[in-house]
PDB file of N, CA and C in Angstrom:
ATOM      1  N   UNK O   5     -14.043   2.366   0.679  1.00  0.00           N
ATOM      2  CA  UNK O   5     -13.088   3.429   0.924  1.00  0.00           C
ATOM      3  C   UNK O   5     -13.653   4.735   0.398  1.00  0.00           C
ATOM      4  N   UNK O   6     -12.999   5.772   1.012  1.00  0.00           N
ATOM      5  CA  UNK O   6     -13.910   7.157   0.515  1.00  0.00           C
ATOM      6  C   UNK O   6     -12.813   7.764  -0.272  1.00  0.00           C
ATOM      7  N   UNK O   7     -13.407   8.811  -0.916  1.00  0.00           N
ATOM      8  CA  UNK O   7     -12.285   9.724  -1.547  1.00  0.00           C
ATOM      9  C   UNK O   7     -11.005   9.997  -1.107  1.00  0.00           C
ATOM     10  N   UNK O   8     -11.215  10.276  -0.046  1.00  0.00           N
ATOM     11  CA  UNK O   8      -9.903  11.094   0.275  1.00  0.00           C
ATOM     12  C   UNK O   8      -8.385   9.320   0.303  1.00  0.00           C
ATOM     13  N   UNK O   9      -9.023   8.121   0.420  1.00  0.00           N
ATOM     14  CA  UNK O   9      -8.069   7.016   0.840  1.00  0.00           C
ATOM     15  C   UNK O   9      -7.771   7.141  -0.540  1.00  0.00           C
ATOM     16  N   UNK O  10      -8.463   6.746  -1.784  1.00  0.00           N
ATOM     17  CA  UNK O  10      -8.492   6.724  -3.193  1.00  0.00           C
ATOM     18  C   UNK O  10      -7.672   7.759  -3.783  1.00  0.00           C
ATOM     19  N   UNK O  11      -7.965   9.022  -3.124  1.00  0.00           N
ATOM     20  CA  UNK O  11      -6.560  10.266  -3.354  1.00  0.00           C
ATOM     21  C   UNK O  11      -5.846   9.874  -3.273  1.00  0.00           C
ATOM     22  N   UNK O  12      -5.062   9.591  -2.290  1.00  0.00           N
ATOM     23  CA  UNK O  12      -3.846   9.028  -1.388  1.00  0.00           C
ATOM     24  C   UNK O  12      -3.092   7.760  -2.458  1.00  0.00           C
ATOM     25  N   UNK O  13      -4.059   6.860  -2.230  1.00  0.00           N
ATOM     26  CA  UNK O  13      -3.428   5.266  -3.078  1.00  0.00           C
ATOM     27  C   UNK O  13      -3.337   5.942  -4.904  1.00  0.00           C
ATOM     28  N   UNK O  14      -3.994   6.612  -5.202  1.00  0.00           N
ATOM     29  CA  UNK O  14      -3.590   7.537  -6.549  1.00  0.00           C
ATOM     30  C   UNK O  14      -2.394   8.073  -6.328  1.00  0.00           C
ATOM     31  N   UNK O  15      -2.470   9.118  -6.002  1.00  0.00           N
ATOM     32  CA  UNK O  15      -0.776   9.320  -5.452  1.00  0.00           C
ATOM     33  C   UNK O  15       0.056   8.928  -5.621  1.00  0.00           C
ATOM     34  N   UNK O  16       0.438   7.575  -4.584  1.00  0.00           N
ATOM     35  CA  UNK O  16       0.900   6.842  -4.683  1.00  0.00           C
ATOM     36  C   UNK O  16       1.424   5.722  -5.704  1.00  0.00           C
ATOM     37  N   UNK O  17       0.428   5.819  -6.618  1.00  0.00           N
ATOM     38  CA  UNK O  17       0.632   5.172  -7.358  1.00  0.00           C
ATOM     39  C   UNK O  17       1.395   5.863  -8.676  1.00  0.00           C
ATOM     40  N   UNK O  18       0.910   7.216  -8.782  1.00  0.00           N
ATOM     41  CA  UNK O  18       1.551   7.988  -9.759  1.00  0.00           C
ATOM     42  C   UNK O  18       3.137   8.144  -9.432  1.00  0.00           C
ATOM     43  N   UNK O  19       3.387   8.110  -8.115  1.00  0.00           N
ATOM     44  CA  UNK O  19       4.808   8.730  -7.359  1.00  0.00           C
ATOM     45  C   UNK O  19       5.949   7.259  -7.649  1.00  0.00           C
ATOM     46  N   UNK O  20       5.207   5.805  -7.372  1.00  0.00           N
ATOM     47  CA  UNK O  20       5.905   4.967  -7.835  1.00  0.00           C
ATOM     48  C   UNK O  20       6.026   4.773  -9.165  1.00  0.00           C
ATOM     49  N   UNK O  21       5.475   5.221 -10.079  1.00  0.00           N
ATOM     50  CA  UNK O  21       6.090   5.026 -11.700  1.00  0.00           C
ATOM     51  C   UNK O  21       6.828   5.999 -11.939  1.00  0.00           C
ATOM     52  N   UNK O  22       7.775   6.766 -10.843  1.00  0.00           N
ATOM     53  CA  UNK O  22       8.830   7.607 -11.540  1.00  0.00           C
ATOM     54  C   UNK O  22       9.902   6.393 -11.287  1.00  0.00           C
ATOM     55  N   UNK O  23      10.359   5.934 -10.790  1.00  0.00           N
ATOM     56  CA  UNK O  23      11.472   5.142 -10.819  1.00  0.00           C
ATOM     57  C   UNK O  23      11.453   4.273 -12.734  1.00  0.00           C
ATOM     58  N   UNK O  24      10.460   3.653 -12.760  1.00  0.00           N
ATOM     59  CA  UNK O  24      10.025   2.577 -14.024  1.00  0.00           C
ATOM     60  C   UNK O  24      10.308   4.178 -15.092  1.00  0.00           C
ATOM     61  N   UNK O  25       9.309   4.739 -14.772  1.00  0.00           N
ATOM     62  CA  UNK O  25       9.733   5.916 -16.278  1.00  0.00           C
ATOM     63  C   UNK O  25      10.965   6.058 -16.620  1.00  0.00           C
ATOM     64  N   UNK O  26      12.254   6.340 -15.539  1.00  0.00           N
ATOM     65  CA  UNK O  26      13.425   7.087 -15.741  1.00  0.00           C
ATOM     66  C   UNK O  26      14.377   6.276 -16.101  1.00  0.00           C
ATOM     67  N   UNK O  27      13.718   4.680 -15.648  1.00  0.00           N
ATOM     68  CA  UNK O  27      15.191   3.915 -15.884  1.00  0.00           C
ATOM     69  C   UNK O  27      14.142   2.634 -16.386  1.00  0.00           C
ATOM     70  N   UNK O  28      13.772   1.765 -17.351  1.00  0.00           N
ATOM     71  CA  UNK O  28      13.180   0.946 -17.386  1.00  0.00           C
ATOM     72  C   UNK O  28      13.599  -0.711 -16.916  1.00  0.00           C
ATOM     73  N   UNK O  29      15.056  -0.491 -16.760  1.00  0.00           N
ATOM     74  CA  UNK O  29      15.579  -1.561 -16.049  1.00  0.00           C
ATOM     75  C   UNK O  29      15.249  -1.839 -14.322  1.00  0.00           C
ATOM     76  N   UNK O  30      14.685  -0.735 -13.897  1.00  0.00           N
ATOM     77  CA  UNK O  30      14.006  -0.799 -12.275  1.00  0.00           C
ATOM     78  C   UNK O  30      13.190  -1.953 -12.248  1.00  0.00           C
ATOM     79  N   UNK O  31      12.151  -2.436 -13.518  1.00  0.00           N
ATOM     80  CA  UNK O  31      11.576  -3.391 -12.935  1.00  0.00           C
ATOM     81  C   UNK O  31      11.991  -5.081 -12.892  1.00  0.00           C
ATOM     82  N   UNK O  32      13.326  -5.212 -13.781  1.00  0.00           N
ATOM     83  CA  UNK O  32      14.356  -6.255 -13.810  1.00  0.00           C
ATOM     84  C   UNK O  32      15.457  -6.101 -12.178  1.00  0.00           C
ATOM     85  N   UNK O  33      15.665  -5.409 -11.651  1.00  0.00           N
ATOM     86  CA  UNK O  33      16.268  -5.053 -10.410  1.00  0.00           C
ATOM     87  C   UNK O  33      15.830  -6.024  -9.343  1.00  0.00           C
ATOM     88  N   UNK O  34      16.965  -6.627  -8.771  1.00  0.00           N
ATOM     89  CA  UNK O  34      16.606  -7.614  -7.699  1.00  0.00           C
ATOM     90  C   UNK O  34      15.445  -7.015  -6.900  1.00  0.00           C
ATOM     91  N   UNK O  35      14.341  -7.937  -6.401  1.00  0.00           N
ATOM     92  CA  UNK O  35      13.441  -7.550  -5.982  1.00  0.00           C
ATOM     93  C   UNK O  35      13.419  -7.674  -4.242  1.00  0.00           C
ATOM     94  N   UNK O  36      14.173  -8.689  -3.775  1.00  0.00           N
ATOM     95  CA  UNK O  36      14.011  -8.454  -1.800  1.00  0.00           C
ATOM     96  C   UNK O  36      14.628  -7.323  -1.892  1.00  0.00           C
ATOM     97  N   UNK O  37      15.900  -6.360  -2.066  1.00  0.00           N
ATOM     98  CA  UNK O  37      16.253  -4.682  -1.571  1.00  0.00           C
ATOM     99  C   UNK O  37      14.823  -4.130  -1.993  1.00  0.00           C
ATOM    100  N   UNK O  38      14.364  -3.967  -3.012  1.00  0.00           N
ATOM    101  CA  UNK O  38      13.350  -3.164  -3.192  1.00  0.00           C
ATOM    102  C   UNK O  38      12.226  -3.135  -2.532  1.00  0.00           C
ATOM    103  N   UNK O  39      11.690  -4.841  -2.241  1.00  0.00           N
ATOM    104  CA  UNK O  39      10.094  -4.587  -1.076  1.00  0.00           C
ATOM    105  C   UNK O  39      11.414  -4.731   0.500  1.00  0.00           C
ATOM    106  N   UNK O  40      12.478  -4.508   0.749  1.00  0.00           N
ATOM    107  CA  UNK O  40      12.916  -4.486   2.318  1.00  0.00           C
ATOM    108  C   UNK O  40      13.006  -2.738   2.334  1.00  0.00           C
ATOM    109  N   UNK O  41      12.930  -2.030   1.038  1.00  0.00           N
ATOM    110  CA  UNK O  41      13.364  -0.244   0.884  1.00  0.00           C
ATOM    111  C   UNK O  41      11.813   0.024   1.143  1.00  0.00           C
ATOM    112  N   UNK O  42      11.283  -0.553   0.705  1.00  0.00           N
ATOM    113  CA  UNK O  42       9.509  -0.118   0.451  1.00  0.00           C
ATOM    114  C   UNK O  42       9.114  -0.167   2.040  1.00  0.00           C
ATOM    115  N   UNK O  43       9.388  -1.497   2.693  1.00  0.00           N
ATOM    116  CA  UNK O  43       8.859  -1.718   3.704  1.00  0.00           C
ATOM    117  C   UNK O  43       9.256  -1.051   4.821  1.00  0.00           C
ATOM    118  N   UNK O  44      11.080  -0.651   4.838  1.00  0.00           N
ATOM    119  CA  UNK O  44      11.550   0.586   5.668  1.00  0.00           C
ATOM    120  C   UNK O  44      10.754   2.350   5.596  1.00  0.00           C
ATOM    121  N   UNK O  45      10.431   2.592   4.257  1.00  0.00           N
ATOM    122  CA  UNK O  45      10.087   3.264   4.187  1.00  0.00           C
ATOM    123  C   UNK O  45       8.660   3.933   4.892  1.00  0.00           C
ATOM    124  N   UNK O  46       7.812   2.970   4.580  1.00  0.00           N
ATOM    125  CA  UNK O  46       6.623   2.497   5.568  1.00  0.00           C
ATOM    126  C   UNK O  46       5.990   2.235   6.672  1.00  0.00           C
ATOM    127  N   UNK O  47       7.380   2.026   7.528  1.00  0.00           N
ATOM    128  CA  UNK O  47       7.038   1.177   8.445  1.00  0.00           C
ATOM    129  C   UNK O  47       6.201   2.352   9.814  1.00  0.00           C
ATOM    130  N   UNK O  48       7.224   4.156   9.696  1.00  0.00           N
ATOM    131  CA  UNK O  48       6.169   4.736  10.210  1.00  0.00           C
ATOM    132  C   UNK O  48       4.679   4.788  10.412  1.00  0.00           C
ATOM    133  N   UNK O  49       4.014   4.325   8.769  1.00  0.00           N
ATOM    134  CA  UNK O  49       2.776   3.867   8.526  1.00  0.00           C
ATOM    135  C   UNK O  49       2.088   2.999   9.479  1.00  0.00           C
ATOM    136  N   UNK O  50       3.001   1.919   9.055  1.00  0.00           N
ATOM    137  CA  UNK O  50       2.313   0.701   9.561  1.00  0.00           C
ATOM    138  C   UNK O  50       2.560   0.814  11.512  1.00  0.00           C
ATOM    139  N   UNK O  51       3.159   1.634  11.407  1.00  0.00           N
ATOM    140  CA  UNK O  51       3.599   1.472  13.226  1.00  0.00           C
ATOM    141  C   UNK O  51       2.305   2.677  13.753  1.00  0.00           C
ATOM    142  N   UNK O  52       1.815   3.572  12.815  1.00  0.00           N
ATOM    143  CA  UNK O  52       0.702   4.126  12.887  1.00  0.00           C
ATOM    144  C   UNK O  52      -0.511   3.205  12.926  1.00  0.00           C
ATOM    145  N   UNK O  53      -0.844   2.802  12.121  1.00  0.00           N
ATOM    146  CA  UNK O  53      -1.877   1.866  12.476  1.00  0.00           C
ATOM    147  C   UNK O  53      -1.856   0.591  13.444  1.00  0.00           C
ATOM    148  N   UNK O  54      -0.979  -0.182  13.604  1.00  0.00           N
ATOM    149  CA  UNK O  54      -0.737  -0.764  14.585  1.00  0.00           C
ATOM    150  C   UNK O  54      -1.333  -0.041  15.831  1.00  0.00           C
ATOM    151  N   UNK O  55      -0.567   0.874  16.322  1.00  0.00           N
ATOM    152  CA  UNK O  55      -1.109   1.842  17.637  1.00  0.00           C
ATOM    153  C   UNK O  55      -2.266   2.352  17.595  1.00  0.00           C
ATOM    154  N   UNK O  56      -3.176   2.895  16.425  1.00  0.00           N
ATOM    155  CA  UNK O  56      -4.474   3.114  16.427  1.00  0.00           C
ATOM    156  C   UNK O  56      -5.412   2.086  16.097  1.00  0.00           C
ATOM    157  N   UNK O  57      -4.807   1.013  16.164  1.00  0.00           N
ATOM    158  CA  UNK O  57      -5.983  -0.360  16.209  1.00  0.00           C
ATOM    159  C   UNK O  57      -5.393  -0.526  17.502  1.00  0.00           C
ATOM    160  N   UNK O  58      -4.746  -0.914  18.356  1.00  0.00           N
ATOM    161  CA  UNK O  58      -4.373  -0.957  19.605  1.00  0.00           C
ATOM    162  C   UNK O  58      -5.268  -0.088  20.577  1.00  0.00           C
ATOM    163  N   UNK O  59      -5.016   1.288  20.386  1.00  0.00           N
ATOM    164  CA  UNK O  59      -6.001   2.247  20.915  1.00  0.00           C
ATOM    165  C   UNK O  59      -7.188   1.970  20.894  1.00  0.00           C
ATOM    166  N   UNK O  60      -7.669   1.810  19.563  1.00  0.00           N
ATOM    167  CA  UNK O  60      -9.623   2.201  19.266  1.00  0.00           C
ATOM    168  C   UNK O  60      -9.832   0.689  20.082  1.00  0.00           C
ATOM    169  N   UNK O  61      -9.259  -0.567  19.772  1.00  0.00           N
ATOM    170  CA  UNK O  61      -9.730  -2.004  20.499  1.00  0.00           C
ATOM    171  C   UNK O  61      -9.168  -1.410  22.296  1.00  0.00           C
ATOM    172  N   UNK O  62      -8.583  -0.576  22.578  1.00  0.00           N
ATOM    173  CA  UNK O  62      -8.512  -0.834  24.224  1.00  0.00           C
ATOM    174  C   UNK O  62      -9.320   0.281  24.996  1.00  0.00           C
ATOM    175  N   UNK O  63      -9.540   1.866  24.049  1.00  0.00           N
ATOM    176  CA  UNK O  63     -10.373   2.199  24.639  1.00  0.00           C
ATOM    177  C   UNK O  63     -11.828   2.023  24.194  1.00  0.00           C
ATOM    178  N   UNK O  64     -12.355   0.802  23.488  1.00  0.00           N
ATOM    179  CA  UNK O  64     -13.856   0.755  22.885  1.00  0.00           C
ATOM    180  C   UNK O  64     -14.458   2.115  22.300  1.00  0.00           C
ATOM    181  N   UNK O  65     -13.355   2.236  21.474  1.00  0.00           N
ATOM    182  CA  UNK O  65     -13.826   3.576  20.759  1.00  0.00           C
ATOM    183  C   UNK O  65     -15.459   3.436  20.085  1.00  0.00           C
ATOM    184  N   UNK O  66     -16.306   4.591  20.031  1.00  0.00           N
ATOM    185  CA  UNK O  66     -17.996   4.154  19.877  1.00  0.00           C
ATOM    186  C   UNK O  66     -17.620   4.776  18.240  1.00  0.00           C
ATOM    187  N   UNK O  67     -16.800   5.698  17.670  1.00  0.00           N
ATOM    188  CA  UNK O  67     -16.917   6.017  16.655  1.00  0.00           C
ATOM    189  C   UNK O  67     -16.446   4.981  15.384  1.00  0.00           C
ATOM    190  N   UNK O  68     -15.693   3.748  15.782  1.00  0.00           N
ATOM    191  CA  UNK O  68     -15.381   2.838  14.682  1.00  0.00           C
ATOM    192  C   UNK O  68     -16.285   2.620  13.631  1.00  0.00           C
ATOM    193  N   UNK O  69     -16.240   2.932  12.461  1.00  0.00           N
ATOM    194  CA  UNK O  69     -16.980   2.127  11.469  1.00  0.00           C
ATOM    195  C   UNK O  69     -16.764   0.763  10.914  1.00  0.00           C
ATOM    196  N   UNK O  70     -17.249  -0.049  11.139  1.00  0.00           N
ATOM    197  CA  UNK O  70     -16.958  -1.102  10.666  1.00  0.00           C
ATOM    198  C   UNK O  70     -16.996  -1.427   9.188  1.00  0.00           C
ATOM    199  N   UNK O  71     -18.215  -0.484   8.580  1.00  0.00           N
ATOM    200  CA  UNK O  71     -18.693  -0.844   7.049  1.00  0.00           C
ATOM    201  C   UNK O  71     -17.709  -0.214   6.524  1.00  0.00           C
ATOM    202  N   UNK O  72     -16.324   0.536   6.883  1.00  0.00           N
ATOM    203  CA  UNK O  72     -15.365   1.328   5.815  1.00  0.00           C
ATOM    204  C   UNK O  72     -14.489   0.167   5.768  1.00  0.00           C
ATOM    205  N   UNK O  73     -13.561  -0.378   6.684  1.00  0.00           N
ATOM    206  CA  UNK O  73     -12.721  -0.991   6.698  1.00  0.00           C
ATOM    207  C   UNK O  73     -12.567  -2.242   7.349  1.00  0.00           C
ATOM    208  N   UNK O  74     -13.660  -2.166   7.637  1.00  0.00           N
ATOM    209  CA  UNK O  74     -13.820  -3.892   8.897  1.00  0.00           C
ATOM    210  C   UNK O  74     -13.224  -3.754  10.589  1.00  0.00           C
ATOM    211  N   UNK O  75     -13.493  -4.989  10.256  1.00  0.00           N
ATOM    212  CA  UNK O  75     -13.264  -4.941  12.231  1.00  0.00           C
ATOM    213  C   UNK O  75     -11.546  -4.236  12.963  1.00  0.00           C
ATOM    214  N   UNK O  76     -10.875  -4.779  12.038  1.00  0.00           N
ATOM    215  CA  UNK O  76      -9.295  -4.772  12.195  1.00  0.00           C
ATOM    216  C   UNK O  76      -8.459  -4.045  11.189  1.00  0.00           C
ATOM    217  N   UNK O  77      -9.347  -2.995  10.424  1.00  0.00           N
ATOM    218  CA  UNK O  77      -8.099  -2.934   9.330  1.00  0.00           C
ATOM    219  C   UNK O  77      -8.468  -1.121   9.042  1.00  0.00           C
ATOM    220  N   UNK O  78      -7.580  -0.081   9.230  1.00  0.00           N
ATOM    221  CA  UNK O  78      -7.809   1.410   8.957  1.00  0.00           C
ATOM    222  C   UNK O  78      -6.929   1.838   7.538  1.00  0.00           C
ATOM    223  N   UNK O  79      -6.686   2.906   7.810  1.00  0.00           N
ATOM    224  CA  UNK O  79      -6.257   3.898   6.673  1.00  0.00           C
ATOM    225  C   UNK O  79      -4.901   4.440   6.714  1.00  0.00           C
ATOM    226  N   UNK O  80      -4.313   4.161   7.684  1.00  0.00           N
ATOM    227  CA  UNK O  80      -2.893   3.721   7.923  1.00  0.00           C
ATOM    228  C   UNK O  80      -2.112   2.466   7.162  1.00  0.00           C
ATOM    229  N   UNK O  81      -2.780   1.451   7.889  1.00  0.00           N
ATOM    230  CA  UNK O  81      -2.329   0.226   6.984  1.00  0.00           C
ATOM    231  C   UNK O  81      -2.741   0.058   5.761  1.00  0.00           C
ATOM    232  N   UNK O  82      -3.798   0.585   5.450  1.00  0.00           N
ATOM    233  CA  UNK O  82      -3.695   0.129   3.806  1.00  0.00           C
ATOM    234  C   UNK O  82      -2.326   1.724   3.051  1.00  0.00           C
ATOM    235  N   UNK O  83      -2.053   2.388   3.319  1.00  0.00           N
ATOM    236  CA  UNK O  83      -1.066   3.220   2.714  1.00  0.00           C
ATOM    237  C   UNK O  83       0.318   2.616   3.593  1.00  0.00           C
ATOM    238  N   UNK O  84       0.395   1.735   4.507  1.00  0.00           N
ATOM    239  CA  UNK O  84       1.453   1.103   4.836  1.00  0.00           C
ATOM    240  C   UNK O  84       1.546  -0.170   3.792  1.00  0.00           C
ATOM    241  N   UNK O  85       0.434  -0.950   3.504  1.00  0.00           N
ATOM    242  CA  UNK O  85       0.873  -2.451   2.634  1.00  0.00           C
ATOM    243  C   UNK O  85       1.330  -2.030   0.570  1.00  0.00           C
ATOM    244  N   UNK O  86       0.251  -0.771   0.496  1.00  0.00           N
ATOM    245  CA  UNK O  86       0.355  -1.108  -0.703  1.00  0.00           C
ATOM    246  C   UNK O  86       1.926  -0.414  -1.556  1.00  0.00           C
ATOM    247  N   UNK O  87       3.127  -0.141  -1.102  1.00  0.00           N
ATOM    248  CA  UNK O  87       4.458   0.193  -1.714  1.00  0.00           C
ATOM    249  C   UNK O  87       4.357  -0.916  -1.347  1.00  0.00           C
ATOM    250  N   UNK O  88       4.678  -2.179  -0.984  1.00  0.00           N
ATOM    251  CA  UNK O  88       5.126  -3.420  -0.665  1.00  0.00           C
ATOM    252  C   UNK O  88       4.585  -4.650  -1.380  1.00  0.00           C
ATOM    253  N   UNK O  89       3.361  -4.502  -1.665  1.00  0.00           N
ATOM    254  CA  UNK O  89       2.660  -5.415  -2.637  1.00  0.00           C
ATOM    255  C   UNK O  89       2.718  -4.892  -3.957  1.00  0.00           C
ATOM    256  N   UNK O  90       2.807  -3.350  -4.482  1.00  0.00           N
ATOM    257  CA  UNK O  90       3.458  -3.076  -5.643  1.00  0.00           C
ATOM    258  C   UNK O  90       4.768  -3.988  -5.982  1.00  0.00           C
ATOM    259  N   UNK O  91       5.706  -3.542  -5.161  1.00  0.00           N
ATOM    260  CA  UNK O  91       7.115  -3.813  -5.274  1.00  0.00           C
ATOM    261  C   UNK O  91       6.943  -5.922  -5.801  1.00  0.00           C
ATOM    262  N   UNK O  92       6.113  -6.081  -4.913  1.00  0.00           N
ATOM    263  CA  UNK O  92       6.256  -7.608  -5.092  1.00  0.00           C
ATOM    264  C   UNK O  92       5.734  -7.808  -6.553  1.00  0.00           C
ATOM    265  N   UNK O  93       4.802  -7.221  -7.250  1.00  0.00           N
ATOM    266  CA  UNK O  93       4.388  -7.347  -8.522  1.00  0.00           C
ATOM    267  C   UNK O  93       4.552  -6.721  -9.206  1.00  0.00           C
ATOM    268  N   UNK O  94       5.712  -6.332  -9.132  1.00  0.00           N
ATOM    269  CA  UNK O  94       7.247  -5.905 -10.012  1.00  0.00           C
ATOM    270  C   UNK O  94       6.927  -6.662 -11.191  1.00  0.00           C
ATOM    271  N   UNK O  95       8.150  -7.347 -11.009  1.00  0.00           N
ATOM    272  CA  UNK O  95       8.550  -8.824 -11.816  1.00  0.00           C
ATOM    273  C   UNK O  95       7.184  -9.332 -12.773  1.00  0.00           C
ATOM    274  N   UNK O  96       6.013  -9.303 -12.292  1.00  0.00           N
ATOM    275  CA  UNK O  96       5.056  -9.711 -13.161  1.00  0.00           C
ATOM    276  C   UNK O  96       4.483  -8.802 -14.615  1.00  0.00           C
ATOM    277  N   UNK O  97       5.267  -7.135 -13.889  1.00  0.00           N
ATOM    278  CA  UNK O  97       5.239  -6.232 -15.022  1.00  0.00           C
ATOM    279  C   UNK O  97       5.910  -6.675 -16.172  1.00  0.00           C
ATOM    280  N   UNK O  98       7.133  -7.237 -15.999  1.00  0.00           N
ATOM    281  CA  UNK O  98       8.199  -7.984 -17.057  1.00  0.00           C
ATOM    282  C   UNK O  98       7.430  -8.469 -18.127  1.00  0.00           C
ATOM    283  N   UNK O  99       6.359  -9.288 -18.087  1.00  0.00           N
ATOM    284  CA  UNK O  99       5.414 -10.251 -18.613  1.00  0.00           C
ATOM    285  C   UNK O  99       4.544 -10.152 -19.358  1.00  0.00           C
ATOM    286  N   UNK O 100       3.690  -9.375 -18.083  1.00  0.00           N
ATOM    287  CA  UNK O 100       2.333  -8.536 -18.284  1.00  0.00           C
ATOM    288  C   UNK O 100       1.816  -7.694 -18.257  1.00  0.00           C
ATOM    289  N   UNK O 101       0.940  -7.071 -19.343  1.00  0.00           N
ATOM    290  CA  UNK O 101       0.806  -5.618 -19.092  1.00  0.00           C
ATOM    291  C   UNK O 101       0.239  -5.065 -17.333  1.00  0.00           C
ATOM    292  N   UNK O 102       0.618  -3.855 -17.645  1.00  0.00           N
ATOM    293  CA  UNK O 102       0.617  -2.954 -15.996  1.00  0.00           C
ATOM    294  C   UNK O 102      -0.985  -2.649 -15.698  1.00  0.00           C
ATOM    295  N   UNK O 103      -1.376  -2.849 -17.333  1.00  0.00           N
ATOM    296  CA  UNK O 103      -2.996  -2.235 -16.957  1.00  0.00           C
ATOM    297  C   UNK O 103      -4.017  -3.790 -16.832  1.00  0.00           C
ATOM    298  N   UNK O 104      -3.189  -4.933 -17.376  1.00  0.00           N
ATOM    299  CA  UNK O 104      -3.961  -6.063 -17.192  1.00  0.00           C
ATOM    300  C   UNK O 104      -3.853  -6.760 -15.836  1.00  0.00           C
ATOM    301  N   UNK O 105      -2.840  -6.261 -15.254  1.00  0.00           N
ATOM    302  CA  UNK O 105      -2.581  -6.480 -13.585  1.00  0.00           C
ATOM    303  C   UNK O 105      -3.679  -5.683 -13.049  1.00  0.00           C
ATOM    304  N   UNK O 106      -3.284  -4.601 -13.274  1.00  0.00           N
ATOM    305  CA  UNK O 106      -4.284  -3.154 -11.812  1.00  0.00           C
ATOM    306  C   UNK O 106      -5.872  -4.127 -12.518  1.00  0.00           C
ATOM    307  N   UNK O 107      -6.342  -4.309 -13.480  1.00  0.00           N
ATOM    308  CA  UNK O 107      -7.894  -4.421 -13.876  1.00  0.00           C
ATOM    309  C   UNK O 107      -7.610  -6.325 -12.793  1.00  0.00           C
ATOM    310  N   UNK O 108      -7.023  -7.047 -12.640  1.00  0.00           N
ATOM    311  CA  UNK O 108      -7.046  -8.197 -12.302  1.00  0.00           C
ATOM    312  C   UNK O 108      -7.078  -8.317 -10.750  1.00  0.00           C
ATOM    313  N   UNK O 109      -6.050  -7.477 -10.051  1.00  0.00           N
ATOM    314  CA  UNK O 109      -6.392  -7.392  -8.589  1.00  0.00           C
ATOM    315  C   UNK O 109      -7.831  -6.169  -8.231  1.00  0.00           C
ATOM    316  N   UNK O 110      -8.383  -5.499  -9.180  1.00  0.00           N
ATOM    317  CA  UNK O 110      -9.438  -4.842  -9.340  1.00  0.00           C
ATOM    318  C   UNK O 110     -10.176  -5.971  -9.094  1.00  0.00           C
ATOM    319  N   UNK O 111     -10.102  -6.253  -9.630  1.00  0.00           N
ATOM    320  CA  UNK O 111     -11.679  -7.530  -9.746  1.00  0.00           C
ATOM    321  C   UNK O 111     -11.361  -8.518  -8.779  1.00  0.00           C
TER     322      UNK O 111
END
């Protein structure tokens, strides 16, 4: 991934710890409303990439890179999945630290 995706998922990531800062009971909060809010929220995203993998596979686009993101997967959908896979590893914050998670799906 290049800078500018790494901007973005930073972002993002800073923008979802205002909820946890303001109220620390957010991450005890039933968790299906929260990844079905995440995933509404998103879904413009993901309905973006959907249609531009649709596109680039029907018109044999020559500019695809494959070595950024692979055969099937852009820069749409990854800022469409990751509020949704946060949200799901919620609950594991309860437990475990926040920085021994991010270093664990790191690796």
């Amino acid at each position: 991934m290049d800078l500018g995706v790494g901007s973005f998922i930073f972002a993002q990531g800073v923008a979802s710890a205002l909820p946890i800062l303001k109220d620390p009971h957010h991450l005890s909060a039933p968790l299906i409303p929260k990844v079905l809010n995440s995933i509404t929220k998103t879904s413009p995203l993901l309905f973006l990439g959907l249609v531009r993998l649709i596109l680039v596979k029907a018109t044999d686009y020559p500019g695809e890179h494959i070595s950024e993101y692979g055969t099937h997967w852009n820069f749409f959908l990854t800022l469409a999945l990751i509020p949704p896979l946060q949200m799901a590893l919620q609950p594991i914050f309860c437990y475990v630290s926040i920085t021994f998670v991010g270093l664990s799906v790191a690796v």
